[in-house]
């Protein structure tokens, strides 16, 4: 008889295989381009009012006192933060829409945390730095350009709607990058590797688009 772990492993493999097939088939593509100056909803998306949970079948339990974030790589001043360091940094509140590649969008999410701009000002990327590779506690990775991470609506969020971010949504801390599909917003963030050169992450090597702009419907690579 299969053990519980093997069952969960094979369920996860099937889910991943389904998403890879969707990517190959170009599922959900409408072939149109949206204009954020005119529309609220990007092409092919529909609005939801609940907040779906998406993960790889694991929601790591990271106690608040044990959470660490290492920011390293092509930077002048690598840092290792804990929650106290994060809470001592200048706090911001940002409201943004979520666009998931599986076609749901959720409006007006109110996040609290520290801006990516502040973090970058602390670590000071070297001239050769061009991209970011995020690593999370569940083994997930995803990549963005340094410019995408430096956008003024990007933050490290510890709270949502005034309450600590729940475990299922990536607490203690996740990254939020509103201008990209939500798979580029890593939950349970552990490490931010600032790199000279790009390296594709978990979904990016499985057929998802490298840039992931919802307005251009960059769902699949
Ligand atoms: N660490 C980690 N981050 C992740 C994921 C994941 O599996 N692990 N899934 C991504 C995907 S595909 C989506 S759509 C969003 C889902 O975030 P939510 O569960 O808070 O809605 O998280 C993204 N960040
Ligand atoms: Mo997603």
XYZ file of C-alpha atoms and ligand atoms in Angstrom:
246
model
C 0.000 0.000 0.000
C 1.197 3.476 -0.768
C 2.141 5.644 2.156
C 0.419 8.948 2.709
C 3.537 10.783 1.505
C 3.564 8.857 -1.753
C -0.119 9.658 -2.298
C 0.496 13.339 -1.746
C 3.553 13.201 -3.991
C 1.629 11.664 -6.873
C -1.325 14.049 -6.452
C 1.108 16.945 -6.642
C 2.769 15.465 -9.758
C -0.627 15.200 -11.457
C -1.479 18.824 -10.640
C 1.866 19.995 -11.952
C 1.482 17.856 -15.105
C -1.967 19.368 -15.743
C -0.578 22.894 -15.507
C 2.312 21.986 -17.823
C -0.200 20.633 -20.352
C -2.287 23.815 -20.122
C 0.872 25.797 -20.828
C 1.630 23.693 -23.918
C -1.948 24.043 -25.172
C -2.061 27.780 -24.526
C -5.185 27.362 -22.405
C -7.158 30.478 -21.454
C -5.469 32.663 -24.080
C -7.803 35.222 -25.670
C -5.179 36.737 -27.975
C -6.057 40.300 -27.010
C -4.108 42.994 -25.237
C -5.510 44.985 -22.351
C -4.882 48.584 -21.357
C -4.537 49.280 -17.631
C -5.333 52.957 -18.283
C -8.765 51.939 -19.614
C -9.659 48.576 -17.996
C -9.578 47.151 -14.512
C -9.641 43.499 -15.633
C -6.817 42.143 -17.847
C -7.803 39.990 -20.868
C -9.145 36.529 -20.085
C -9.557 37.254 -16.353
C -12.706 37.153 -14.188
C -13.227 38.858 -10.858
C -13.579 36.797 -7.677
C -14.568 38.026 -4.225
C -13.103 35.219 -2.151
C -9.352 34.628 -2.058
C -8.272 31.264 -3.524
C -5.245 29.486 -2.054
C -2.652 28.077 -4.479
C 0.462 26.184 -3.496
C 2.437 23.034 -4.277
C 0.560 20.980 -1.688
C 2.742 22.128 1.200
C 2.131 25.106 3.454
C 5.330 25.331 5.503
C 4.907 26.168 9.154
C 7.321 29.012 9.832
C 6.876 30.368 13.378
C 7.160 34.145 13.425
C 10.191 34.056 15.748
C 12.047 31.674 13.434
C 11.405 33.463 10.126
C 14.570 34.702 8.370
C 15.096 36.524 5.108
C 18.547 36.547 3.510
C 19.115 39.120 0.793
C 22.357 38.363 -0.971
C 24.174 38.020 -4.291
C 25.288 40.992 -6.374
C 24.794 43.568 -3.599
C 27.120 45.853 -1.652
C 25.450 45.125 1.677
C 23.926 41.645 2.077
C 21.488 41.413 5.002
C 19.729 38.761 7.040
C 16.463 40.044 8.515
C 14.130 38.635 11.102
C 10.616 39.858 11.811
C 11.841 42.457 14.313
C 14.189 43.938 11.675
C 11.384 43.991 9.146
C 9.028 45.675 11.597
C 11.687 48.242 12.544
C 12.067 49.304 8.880
C 9.795 52.044 7.460
C 6.285 50.620 7.058
C 4.037 51.155 4.049
C 0.480 50.268 3.116
C -0.327 49.498 -0.518
C -3.607 48.573 -2.179
C -3.408 46.491 -5.339
C -5.242 43.980 -7.521
C -4.212 40.320 -7.792
C -4.214 38.611 -11.209
C -3.660 34.847 -11.139
C -2.719 32.984 -14.318
C -5.583 30.524 -13.648
C -7.830 33.498 -14.601
C -9.091 34.852 -11.285
C -8.497 38.446 -10.270
C -9.114 39.943 -6.837
C -9.406 43.709 -6.440
C -8.290 46.061 -3.671
C -5.976 43.932 -1.544
C -4.649 46.080 1.270
C -1.106 45.019 2.171
C 1.163 46.243 4.954
C 4.924 45.753 5.080
C 8.198 47.146 3.751
C 8.640 48.433 0.221
C 11.031 46.693 -2.153
C 12.453 50.159 -2.850
C 13.510 50.453 0.799
C 15.056 46.991 0.824
C 17.026 47.787 -2.342
C 18.227 51.067 -0.830
C 19.591 49.069 2.139
C 21.347 46.283 0.195
C 22.496 48.445 -2.773
C 22.604 46.191 -5.869
C 25.919 46.234 -7.725
C 26.024 47.629 -11.296
C 25.975 44.120 -12.797
C 22.736 43.128 -10.981
C 19.880 42.554 -13.450
C 17.502 39.938 -11.995
C 16.119 38.416 -8.825
C 15.610 34.774 -7.938
C 13.311 34.266 -4.939
C 13.546 31.135 -2.747
C 10.766 30.137 -0.374
C 10.457 27.831 2.638
C 8.475 25.276 0.585
C 11.235 24.981 -2.024
C 9.366 27.194 -4.512
C 11.372 29.596 -6.647
C 10.413 32.364 -9.060
C 12.328 35.039 -10.968
C 11.760 38.657 -11.995
C 13.880 41.436 -13.443
C 15.438 43.847 -10.965
C 13.306 46.603 -12.558
C 10.107 44.621 -11.880
C 11.097 44.177 -8.240
C 12.045 47.862 -7.919
C 8.573 49.056 -9.050
C 6.899 51.418 -6.597
C 3.983 49.044 -5.852
C 6.150 46.076 -4.751
C 6.495 45.123 -1.084
C 7.425 42.471 1.457
C 4.055 41.989 3.120
C 3.655 40.774 6.705
C -0.007 41.798 6.963
C -3.154 41.887 4.879
C -6.117 44.074 5.742
C -4.474 45.034 9.015
C -3.992 41.480 10.339
C -0.911 39.222 10.161
C -0.760 37.335 6.873
C -2.150 33.834 7.390
C -0.026 30.742 6.837
C -2.061 29.619 3.795
C -1.426 32.972 2.076
C 2.299 32.953 2.781
C 2.787 34.216 6.318
C 4.883 35.287 8.109
C 6.067 37.212 5.030
C 5.482 37.082 1.267
C 6.481 39.259 -1.666
C 3.762 41.083 -3.644
C 4.420 42.156 -7.253
C 1.057 43.478 -8.537
C 2.077 44.141 -12.157
C 2.854 40.450 -12.755
C 0.728 37.303 -12.586
C 0.528 36.163 -8.992
C 2.833 33.158 -9.378
C 5.638 35.803 -9.377
C 4.645 36.774 -5.801
C 6.392 34.203 -3.590
C 4.790 33.146 -0.309
C 6.876 32.147 2.786
C 9.849 34.092 1.425
C 13.243 32.848 2.670
C 15.896 34.288 0.345
C 16.186 37.040 -2.248
C 19.119 36.343 -4.550
C 20.050 39.432 -6.561
C 21.857 38.225 -9.633
C 23.931 39.223 -12.629
C 21.775 37.395 -15.187
C 18.396 35.673 -15.142
C 17.545 32.198 -13.871
C 14.037 30.764 -14.397
C 12.081 29.549 -11.367
C 9.722 26.640 -10.647
C 6.887 27.462 -13.065
C 9.109 29.310 -15.521
C 10.961 26.053 -16.337
C 7.577 24.288 -16.697
C 6.233 26.380 -19.546
C 5.073 29.567 -17.851
C 6.099 32.908 -19.336
C 9.288 34.515 -18.061
C 7.868 38.068 -17.828
C 4.224 37.352 -16.888
C 2.579 40.698 -17.745
C -1.211 40.119 -17.369
C -2.063 43.020 -19.718
C -0.122 41.328 -22.529
C -1.486 37.902 -21.490
C 1.989 36.546 -20.948
C 0.686 33.325 -19.417
C 2.916 30.793 -21.115
C 6.414 30.969 -22.511
N 6.282 29.771 -1.895
C 5.290 29.728 -2.805
N 4.856 30.887 -3.327
C 3.860 30.879 -4.244
C 3.288 29.666 -4.703
C 3.788 28.463 -4.147
O 3.342 27.342 -4.478
N 4.788 28.529 -3.200
N 2.287 29.692 -5.646
C 2.186 30.891 -6.478
C 0.944 30.938 -7.217
S 0.821 29.978 -8.605
C -0.060 31.814 -6.881
S -1.410 32.037 -7.849
C -0.012 32.575 -5.610
C -1.185 32.207 -4.746
O -1.210 32.986 -3.575
P -2.443 32.802 -2.607
O -2.505 31.362 -2.204
O -2.188 33.730 -1.452
O -3.678 33.210 -3.385
O 1.165 32.325 -4.861
C 2.328 32.166 -5.639
N 3.447 32.070 -4.735
Mo -1.060 30.943 -9.801
